N, CA and C atoms as an extended XYZ file, in Angstrom:
435
Properties=species:S:1:pos:R:3:atomname:S:1:resname:S:1:resid:I:1 pbc="F F F"
N         0.873       -1.186        0.012 N   MET     1
C         0.001       -0.060       -0.031 CA  MET     1
C         0.914        1.238       -0.038 C   MET     1
N         0.638        2.191       -0.893 N   PRO     2
C         1.436        3.370       -0.900 CA  PRO     2
C         1.345        4.257        0.384 C   PRO     2
N         2.368        4.999        0.629 N   GLU     3
C         2.345        5.924        1.772 CA  GLU     3
C         1.232        6.961        1.657 C   GLU     3
N         0.493        7.263        2.736 N   PRO     4
C        -0.589        8.252        2.616 CA  PRO     4
C        -0.001        9.670        2.359 C   PRO     4
N        -0.754       10.435        1.756 N   ARG     5
C        -0.461       11.855        1.534 CA  ARG     5
C        -1.444       12.661        2.406 C   ARG     5
N        -1.088       13.959        2.595 N   PHE     6
C        -1.893       14.754        3.497 CA  PHE     6
C        -2.319       16.069        2.826 C   PHE     6
N        -3.470       16.523        3.069 N   TRP     7
C        -4.139       17.610        2.304 CA  TRP     7
C        -4.865       18.501        3.240 C   TRP     7
N        -4.962       19.760        2.730 N   ILE     8
C        -5.856       20.712        3.323 CA  ILE     8
C        -6.813       21.187        2.245 C   ILE     8
N        -8.112       21.079        2.560 N   GLY     9
C        -9.117       21.655        1.634 CA  GLY     9
C        -9.658       22.927        2.249 C   GLY     9
N       -10.038       23.867        1.438 N   VAL    10
C       -10.530       25.125        1.888 CA  VAL    10
C       -11.963       25.279        1.524 C   VAL    10
N       -12.835       25.541        2.532 N   ALA    11
C       -14.252       25.657        2.295 CA  ALA    11
C       -14.878       26.411        3.445 C   ALA    11
N       -15.954       27.138        3.199 N   SER    12
C       -16.664       27.767        4.282 CA  SER    12
C       -17.136       26.776        5.339 C   SER    12
N       -17.228       27.255        6.501 N   ARG    13
C       -17.614       26.357        7.658 CA  ARG    13
C       -18.950       25.721        7.442 C   ARG    13
N       -19.931       26.414        6.893 N   ASP    14
C       -21.227       25.810        6.640 CA  ASP    14
C       -21.141       24.669        5.657 C   ASP    14
N       -20.313       24.820        4.591 N   HIS    15
C       -20.122       23.785        3.623 CA  HIS    15
C       -19.412       22.570        4.262 C   HIS    15
N       -18.413       22.815        5.031 N   VAL    16
C       -17.681       21.756        5.740 CA  VAL    16
C       -18.638       20.974        6.589 C   VAL    16
N       -19.418       21.653        7.384 N   ARG    17
C       -20.424       20.916        8.273 CA  ARG    17
C       -21.383       20.016        7.469 C   ARG    17
N       -21.759       20.507        6.328 N   ARG    18
C       -22.649       19.599        5.479 CA  ARG    18
C       -21.887       18.417        5.031 C   ARG    18
N       -20.691       18.568        4.597 N   GLY    19
C       -19.835       17.483        4.061 CA  GLY    19
C       -19.605       16.463        5.211 C   GLY    19
N       -19.244       16.987        6.367 N   VAL    20
C       -18.986       16.088        7.538 CA  VAL    20
C       -20.228       15.323        7.935 C   VAL    20
N       -21.374       15.992        7.907 N   GLY    21
C       -22.617       15.324        8.213 CA  GLY    21
C       -23.017       14.231        7.232 C   GLY    21
N       -22.641       14.456        6.029 N   GLU    22
C       -22.959       13.450        5.002 CA  GLU    22
C       -21.805       12.576        4.555 C   GLU    22
N       -20.633       12.783        5.181 N   GLY    23
C       -19.472       11.912        4.926 CA  GLY    23
C       -18.724       12.051        3.607 C   GLY    23
N       -18.687       13.304        3.056 N   PHE    24
C       -18.011       13.515        1.805 CA  PHE    24
C       -17.150       14.772        1.845 C   PHE    24
N       -16.196       14.817        0.955 N   ALA    25
C       -15.406       16.072        0.646 CA  ALA    25
C       -15.741       16.523       -0.712 C   ALA    25
N       -15.800       17.841       -0.837 N   GLN    26
C       -16.088       18.513       -2.111 CA  GLN    26
C       -15.128       19.756       -2.083 C   GLN    26
N       -14.383       19.946       -3.154 N   LEU    27
C       -13.411       21.037       -3.161 CA  LEU    27
C       -13.588       21.937       -4.413 C   LEU    27
N       -13.095       23.171       -4.321 N   ASN    28
C       -13.075       24.012       -5.498 CA  ASN    28
C       -14.402       24.131       -6.167 C   ASN    28
N       -15.413       24.293       -5.475 N   HIS    29
C       -16.754       24.447       -6.017 CA  HIS    29
C       -17.203       23.223       -6.869 C   HIS    29
N       -16.766       22.090       -6.414 N   GLY    30
C       -17.244       20.822       -7.027 CA  GLY    30
C       -16.384       20.312       -8.212 C   GLY    30
N       -15.283       20.956       -8.534 N   LYS    31
C       -14.359       20.508       -9.594 CA  LYS    31
C       -13.697       19.193       -9.164 C   LYS    31
N       -13.349       18.406      -10.163 N   ALA    32
C       -12.729       17.111       -9.883 CA  ALA    32
C       -11.252       17.104       -9.573 C   ALA    32
N       -10.495       18.021      -10.145 N   ARG    33
C        -9.035       17.956      -10.139 CA  ARG    33
C        -8.370       17.722       -8.733 C   ARG    33
N        -8.781       18.569       -7.779 N   ALA    34
C        -8.166       18.411       -6.418 CA  ALA    34
C        -8.456       17.025       -5.839 C   ALA    34
N        -9.698       16.579       -5.973 N   LEU    35
C       -10.055       15.281       -5.452 CA  LEU    35
C        -9.325       14.144       -6.123 C   LEU    35
N        -9.087       14.254       -7.435 N   GLU    36
C        -8.402       13.246       -8.220 CA  GLU    36
C        -6.934       13.041       -7.728 C   GLU    36
N        -6.407       14.032       -7.060 N   ARG    37
C        -5.016       13.918       -6.540 CA  ARG    37
C        -4.967       13.077       -5.267 C   ARG    37
N        -6.110       12.935       -4.612 N   MET    38
C        -6.211       12.165       -3.375 CA  MET    38
C        -6.587       10.756       -3.639 C   MET    38
N        -6.185        9.885       -2.749 N   ARG    39
C        -6.630        8.488       -2.805 CA  ARG    39
C        -7.004        7.972       -1.434 C   ARG    39
N        -7.708        6.814       -1.418 N   ALA    40
C        -8.115        6.226       -0.191 CA  ALA    40
C        -6.923        6.051        0.697 C   ALA    40
N        -7.053        6.421        1.976 N   GLY    41
C        -6.013        6.341        2.991 CA  GLY    41
C        -5.303        7.665        3.277 C   GLY    41
N        -5.547        8.631        2.399 N   ASP    42
C        -4.929        9.969        2.623 CA  ASP    42
C        -5.631       10.676        3.732 C   ASP    42
N        -4.975       11.654        4.377 N   GLY    43
C        -5.550       12.472        5.392 CA  GLY    43
C        -6.026       13.813        4.792 C   GLY    43
N        -7.137       14.297        5.295 N   LEU    44
C        -7.668       15.573        4.892 CA  LEU    44
C        -8.090       16.403        6.042 C   LEU    44
N        -7.664       17.676        6.056 N   ILE    45
C        -8.061       18.657        7.017 CA  ILE    45
C        -8.762       19.775        6.314 C   ILE    45
N        -9.825       20.271        6.804 N   TYR    46
C       -10.493       21.408        6.229 CA  TYR    46
C       -10.138       22.668        6.957 C   TYR    46
N        -9.825       23.740        6.184 N   TYR    47
C        -9.632       25.048        6.710 CA  TYR    47
C       -10.755       25.888        6.250 C   TYR    47
N       -11.415       26.603        7.162 N   SER    48
C       -12.517       27.499        6.773 CA  SER    48
C       -12.213       28.944        7.049 C   SER    48
N       -11.998       29.705        6.000 N   PRO    49
C       -11.699       31.103        6.134 CA  PRO    49
C       -12.891       31.883        6.555 C   PRO    49
N       -14.104       31.485        6.179 N   VAL    50
C       -15.367       32.206        6.521 CA  VAL    50
C       -16.405       31.262        7.091 C   VAL    50
N       -17.354       31.850        7.791 N   GLU    51
C       -18.449       31.034        8.376 CA  GLU    51
C       -19.398       30.504        7.284 C   GLU    51
N       -19.792       31.332        6.373 N   ARG    52
C       -20.819       30.912        5.380 CA  ARG    52
C       -20.388       31.273        4.005 C   ARG    52
N       -20.660       30.408        3.090 N   PHE    53
C       -20.271       30.643        1.668 CA  PHE    53
C       -20.915       32.004        1.147 C   PHE    53
N       -20.126       32.763        0.482 N   GLY    54
C       -20.644       34.020       -0.062 CA  GLY    54
C       -20.686       35.159        0.903 C   GLY    54
N       -20.339       34.933        2.138 N   GLU    55
C       -20.427       35.974        3.139 CA  GLU    55
C       -18.959       36.252        3.632 C   GLU    55
N       -18.805       37.319        4.456 N   ARG    56
C       -17.454       37.772        4.848 CA  ARG    56
C       -17.116       37.541        6.300 C   ARG    56
N       -18.104       37.018        7.085 N   GLU    57
C       -17.806       36.863        8.507 CA  GLU    57
C       -16.651       35.815        8.694 C   GLU    57
N       -15.519       36.197        9.295 N   PRO    58
C       -14.384       35.323        9.285 CA  PRO    58
C       -14.582       34.162       10.243 C   PRO    58
N       -13.983       33.039        9.891 N   CYS    59
C       -13.954       31.864       10.754 CA  CYS    59
C       -12.487       31.543       11.107 C   CYS    59
N       -11.624       31.415       10.111 N   GLN    60
C       -10.212       31.228       10.282 CA  GLN    60
C        -9.817       30.137       11.236 C   GLN    60
N       -10.483       28.981       11.026 N   ARG    61
C       -10.216       27.751       11.844 CA  ARG    61
C       -10.043       26.535       10.980 C   ARG    61
N        -9.395       25.547       11.556 N   PHE    62
C        -9.423       24.244       10.953 CA  PHE    62
C       -10.700       23.612       11.526 C   PHE    62
N       -11.558       23.127       10.648 N   THR    63
C       -12.937       22.840       11.088 CA  THR    63
C       -13.303       21.331       10.924 C   THR    63
N       -12.465       20.530       10.302 N   ALA    64
C       -12.729       19.077       10.185 CA  ALA    64
C       -11.473       18.333        9.809 C   ALA    64
N       -11.385       17.016       10.241 N   ILE    65
C       -10.266       16.271        9.877 CA  ILE    65
C       -10.769       14.820        9.651 C   ILE    65
N       -10.235       14.116        8.682 N   GLY    66
C       -10.623       12.762        8.376 CA  GLY    66
C        -9.683       12.047        7.460 C   GLY    66
N       -10.111       10.857        7.069 N   ARG    67
C        -9.362       10.005        6.146 CA  ARG    67
C       -10.212        9.769        4.903 C   ARG    67
N        -9.582        9.941        3.759 N   VAL    68
C       -10.266        9.694        2.434 CA  VAL    68
C       -10.558        8.124        2.414 C   VAL    68
N       -11.760        7.756        2.089 N   VAL    69
C       -12.111        6.345        2.027 CA  VAL    69
C       -12.646        5.913        0.696 C   VAL    69
N       -12.865        6.805       -0.226 N   GLY    70
C       -13.508        6.459       -1.503 CA  GLY    70
C       -12.831        7.139       -2.657 C   GLY    70
N       -13.313        6.773       -3.850 N   GLU    71
C       -12.861        7.322       -5.067 CA  GLU    71
C       -13.732        8.538       -5.409 C   GLU    71
N       -13.301        9.270       -6.395 N   VAL    72
C       -14.037       10.473       -6.858 CA  VAL    72
C       -15.306        9.975       -7.654 C   VAL    72
N       -16.386       10.661       -7.333 N   TYR    73
C       -17.666       10.375       -8.011 CA  TYR    73
C       -18.418       11.709       -8.192 C   TYR    73
N       -19.374       11.671       -9.055 N   ARG    74
C       -20.184       12.865       -9.371 CA  ARG    74
C       -21.615       12.643       -8.888 C   ARG    74
N       -22.172       13.740       -8.354 N   VAL    75
C       -23.570       13.678       -7.880 CA  VAL    75
C       -24.415       14.769       -8.556 C   VAL    75
N       -25.694       14.556       -8.564 N   ASP    76
C       -26.600       15.583       -9.022 CA  ASP    76
C       -27.118       16.300       -7.796 C   ASP    76
N       -26.633       17.543       -7.622 N   ALA    77
C       -27.013       18.381       -6.479 CA  ALA    77
C       -28.254       19.233       -6.701 C   ALA    77
N       -28.854       19.120       -7.889 N   GLY    78
C       -30.033       19.878       -8.219 CA  GLY    78
C       -29.654       21.162       -8.925 C   GLY    78
N       -30.573       21.661       -9.686 N   GLY    79
C       -30.439       22.966      -10.388 CA  GLY    79
C       -29.296       22.916      -11.452 C   GLY    79
N       -28.987       21.793      -11.933 N   GLY    80
C       -27.937       21.654      -12.913 CA  GLY    80
C       -26.527       21.561      -12.367 C   GLY    80
N       -26.411       21.596      -10.973 N   PHE    81
C       -25.140       21.548      -10.343 CA  PHE    81
C       -24.789       20.092      -10.139 C   PHE    81
N       -23.641       19.643      -10.706 N   ARG    82
C       -23.181       18.266      -10.672 CA  ARG    82
C       -21.744       18.166      -10.121 C   ARG    82
N       -21.481       18.393       -8.903 N   PRO    83
C       -20.184       18.427       -8.288 CA  PRO    83
C       -19.584       17.053       -8.178 C   PRO    83
N       -18.257       17.083       -8.091 N   TYR    84
C       -17.456       15.809       -7.785 CA  TYR    84
C       -17.233       15.740       -6.260 C   TYR    84
N       -17.242       14.528       -5.774 N   ARG    85
C       -17.046       14.329       -4.338 CA  ARG    85
C       -16.227       13.089       -4.088 C   ARG    85
N       -15.656       12.942       -2.917 N   SER    86
C       -15.008       11.744       -2.444 CA  SER    86
C       -15.556       11.446       -1.032 C   SER    86
N       -15.718       10.207       -0.665 N   ASP    87
C       -16.187        9.848        0.632 CA  ASP    87
C       -15.004        9.997        1.639 C   ASP    87
N       -15.310       10.545        2.847 N   VAL    88
C       -14.329       10.769        3.818 CA  VAL    88
C       -14.886       10.297        5.188 C   VAL    88
N       -14.054        9.550        5.969 N   ALA    89
C       -14.438        9.218        7.330 CA  ALA    89
C       -13.876       10.260        8.219 C   ALA    89
N       -14.777       11.155        8.691 N   PHE    90
C       -14.306       12.297        9.513 CA  PHE    90
C       -14.222       11.804       10.945 C   PHE    90
N       -13.379       12.357       11.726 N   PHE    91
C       -13.187       12.074       13.117 CA  PHE    91
C       -14.152       12.973       13.938 C   PHE    91
N       -15.251       12.280       14.414 N   ALA    92
C       -16.308       12.986       15.109 CA  ALA    92
C       -15.828       13.712       16.332 C   ALA    92
N       -14.787       13.211       16.970 N   GLU    93
C       -14.311       13.840       18.220 CA  GLU    93
C       -13.454       15.089       17.975 C   GLU    93
N       -13.176       15.460       16.744 N   ALA    94
C       -12.330       16.598       16.480 CA  ALA    94
C       -13.010       17.850       16.854 C   ALA    94
N       -12.180       18.808       17.392 N   ARG    95
C       -12.659       20.101       17.731 CA  ARG    95
C       -12.066       21.109       16.774 C   ARG    95
N       -12.789       22.133       16.511 N   GLU    96
C       -12.326       23.166       15.611 CA  GLU    96
C       -11.215       23.971       16.375 C   GLU    96
N       -10.168       24.363       15.642 N   VAL    97
C        -9.106       25.114       16.253 CA  VAL    97
C        -8.719       26.328       15.392 C   VAL    97
N        -8.467       27.469       16.025 N   PRO    98
C        -8.056       28.617       15.238 CA  PRO    98
C        -6.728       28.422       14.622 C   PRO    98
N        -6.461       29.012       13.484 N   ILE    99
C        -5.238       28.858       12.803 CA  ILE    99
C        -4.095       29.729       13.430 C   ILE    99
N        -4.427       30.889       13.839 N   ARG   100
C        -3.397       31.868       14.307 CA  ARG   100
C        -2.403       31.330       15.289 C   ARG   100
N        -2.802       30.559       16.326 N   PRO   101
C        -1.777       30.103       17.319 CA  PRO   101
C        -0.858       29.038       16.719 C   PRO   101
N        -1.188       28.486       15.549 N   LEU   102
C        -0.415       27.497       14.924 CA  LEU   102
C         0.516       28.016       13.827 C   LEU   102
N         0.352       29.182       13.389 N   LEU   103
C         1.037       29.759       12.250 CA  LEU   103
C         2.563       29.556       12.276 C   LEU   103
N         3.174       29.893       13.421 N   GLU   104
C         4.635       29.828       13.478 CA  GLU   104
C         5.149       28.376       13.448 C   GLU   104
N         4.337       27.465       13.743 N   ALA   105
C         4.737       26.019       13.834 CA  ALA   105
C         4.475       25.267       12.494 C   ALA   105
N         3.764       25.808       11.539 N   LEU   106
C         3.430       25.130       10.300 CA  LEU   106
C         4.394       25.358        9.237 C   LEU   106
N         5.015       24.347        8.660 N   ASP   107
C         6.056       24.436        7.611 CA  ASP   107
C         5.441       24.964        6.279 C   ASP   107
N         4.183       24.678        6.030 N   PHE   108
C         3.619       25.155        4.719 CA  PHE   108
C         3.268       26.639        4.774 C   PHE   108
N         3.341       27.312        5.916 N   ILE   109
C         3.124       28.708        6.005 CA  ILE   109
C         4.569       29.333        5.959 C   ILE   109
N         4.891       29.940        4.839 N   HIS   110
C         6.246       30.493        4.682 CA  HIS   110
C         6.409       31.894        5.230 C   HIS   110
N         5.343       32.644        5.363 N   ASP   111
C         5.423       33.966        5.913 CA  ASP   111
C         4.115       34.154        6.803 C   ASP   111
N         4.337       34.199        8.089 N   ALA   112
C         3.228       34.312        9.019 CA  ALA   112
C         2.418       35.572        8.850 C   ALA   112
N         3.044       36.616        8.261 N   ARG   113
C         2.319       37.863        7.988 CA  ARG   113
C         1.334       37.736        6.785 C   ARG   113
N         1.665       36.790        5.903 N   ARG   114
C         0.899       36.626        4.671 CA  ARG   114
C         0.380       35.191        4.574 C   ARG   114
N        -0.041       34.666        5.711 N   TRP   115
C        -0.396       33.201        5.873 CA  TRP   115
C        -1.528       32.787        4.981 C   TRP   115
N        -2.448       33.746        4.701 N   GLY   116
C        -3.561       33.352        3.829 CA  GLY   116
C        -3.253       32.926        2.438 C   GLY   116
N        -2.091       33.374        1.963 N   TYR   117
C        -1.621       33.046        0.598 CA  TYR   117
C        -1.487       31.603        0.346 C   TYR   117
N        -1.245       30.819        1.428 N   ALA   118
C        -1.070       29.314        1.193 CA  ALA   118
C        -2.381       28.700        0.772 C   ALA   118
N        -3.486       29.336        1.004 N   PHE   119
C        -4.806       28.729        0.767 CA  PHE   119
C        -5.475       29.173       -0.562 C   PHE   119
N        -4.749       29.909       -1.346 N   ARG   120
C        -5.321       30.605       -2.482 CA  ARG   120
C        -5.880       29.709       -3.564 C   ARG   120
N        -5.400       28.485       -3.651 N   PHE   121
C        -5.952       27.565       -4.736 CA  PHE   121
C        -7.068       26.648       -4.207 C   PHE   121
N        -7.439       26.770       -2.956 N   GLY   122
C        -8.566       25.967       -2.487 CA  GLY   122
C        -8.205       24.611       -1.981 C   GLY   122
N        -6.963       24.162       -2.215 N   HIS   123
C        -6.501       22.914       -1.646 CA  HIS   123
C        -4.992       22.950       -1.702 C   HIS   123
N        -4.331       22.174       -0.877 N   LEU   124
C        -2.870       22.055       -0.953 CA  LEU   124
C        -2.432       20.782       -0.262 C   LEU   124
N        -1.325       20.239       -0.761 N   GLU   125
C        -0.720       19.115       -0.076 CA  GLU   125
C         0.232       19.621        0.958 C   GLU   125
N         0.209       18.958        2.161 N   ILE   126
C         1.118       19.373        3.249 CA  ILE   126
C         1.890       18.101        3.695 C   ILE   126
N         2.911       18.349        4.478 N   GLY   127
C         3.667       17.191        4.945 CA  GLY   127
C         3.020       16.505        6.168 C   GLY   127
N         3.436       15.318        6.422 N   ARG   128
C         2.949       14.578        7.555 CA  ARG   128
C         3.144       15.309        8.856 C   ARG   128
N         4.269       16.012        9.053 N   GLU   129
C         4.484       16.715       10.273 CA  GLU   129
C         3.451       17.830       10.499 C   GLU   129
N         3.154       18.599        9.457 N   ASP   130
C         2.107       19.623        9.637 CA  ASP   130
C         0.777       19.019        9.910 C   ASP   130
N         0.455       17.946        9.202 N   PHE   131
C        -0.809       17.263        9.479 CA  PHE   131
C        -0.921       16.839       10.888 C   PHE   131
N         0.152       16.251       11.409 N   GLU   132
C         0.202       15.780       12.842 CA  GLU   132
C         0.091       16.953       13.779 C   GLU   132
N         0.710       18.084       13.473 N   ARG   133
C         0.644       19.264       14.389 CA  ARG   133
C        -0.881       19.705       14.481 C   ARG   133
N        -1.468       19.810       13.354 N   ILE   134
C        -2.867       20.288       13.348 CA  ILE   134
C        -3.761       19.206       14.021 C   ILE   134
N        -3.513       17.927       13.704 N   ALA   135
C        -4.271       16.832       14.250 CA  ALA   135
C        -4.204       16.846       15.801 C   ALA   135
N        -2.959       17.051       16.321 N   ARG   136
C        -2.794       17.121       17.776 CA  ARG   136
C        -3.699       18.163       18.390 C   ARG   136
N        -3.789       19.344       17.722 N   ALA   137
C        -4.636       20.451       18.229 CA  ALA   137
C        -6.064       20.079       18.130 C   ALA   137
N        -6.462       19.357       17.097 N   MET   138
C        -7.876       19.040       16.901 CA  MET   138
C        -8.386       17.796       17.663 C   MET   138
N        -7.439       16.881       17.806 N   LEU   139
C        -7.794       15.525       18.371 CA  LEU   139
C        -7.084       15.161       19.678 C   LEU   139
N        -6.058       15.934       20.027 N   GLY   140
C        -5.280       15.581       21.214 CA  GLY   140
C        -4.094       14.739       20.865 C   GLY   140
N        -4.172       13.984       19.783 N   ALA   141
C        -3.075       13.104       19.279 CA  ALA   141
C        -3.324       12.843       17.844 C   ALA   141
N        -2.295       12.706       17.068 N   PRO   142
C        -2.567       12.414       15.609 CA  PRO   142
C        -3.068       11.004       15.436 C   PRO   142
N        -3.951       10.807       14.482 N   PRO   143
C        -4.467        9.447       14.196 CA  PRO   143
C        -3.363        8.650       13.538 C   PRO   143
N        -3.458        7.346       13.578 N   ALA   144
C        -2.516        6.501       12.880 CA  ALA   144
C        -2.863        6.442       11.439 C   ALA   144
N        -1.829        6.573       10.620 N   PHE   145
C        -1.953        6.496        9.181 CA  PHE   145
C        -0.945        5.511        8.650 C   PHE   145
């Protein structure tokens, strides 16, 4: 089995909560490309810059963590919207954590003054060490991968 990879997906908190409740990940407004880079066994953490999609109320927290368990598939979400998704087993015991206290410790943040730049593409691959740092804050200990 190949070594797992670790990812951060960016989505509003309300969208993350829906995905957690239904057990799926959806990235970049339903485009397939980001999800196609992931495979079953990979770790996924969601970062939510805002509370609700289309609004400006800041959230700036890591809001969910889980393990990818399925392949990419497409769904009919109604109104002609057909997003791509992957199934994810989210850790129900995870707590949301603010990003700011972690900024100096995260290797993927190259400049703590411009930390939002890292999230500009809606998803990114991170190292195991950063995944474990965030997982420790969310779960108390990193999950086994």
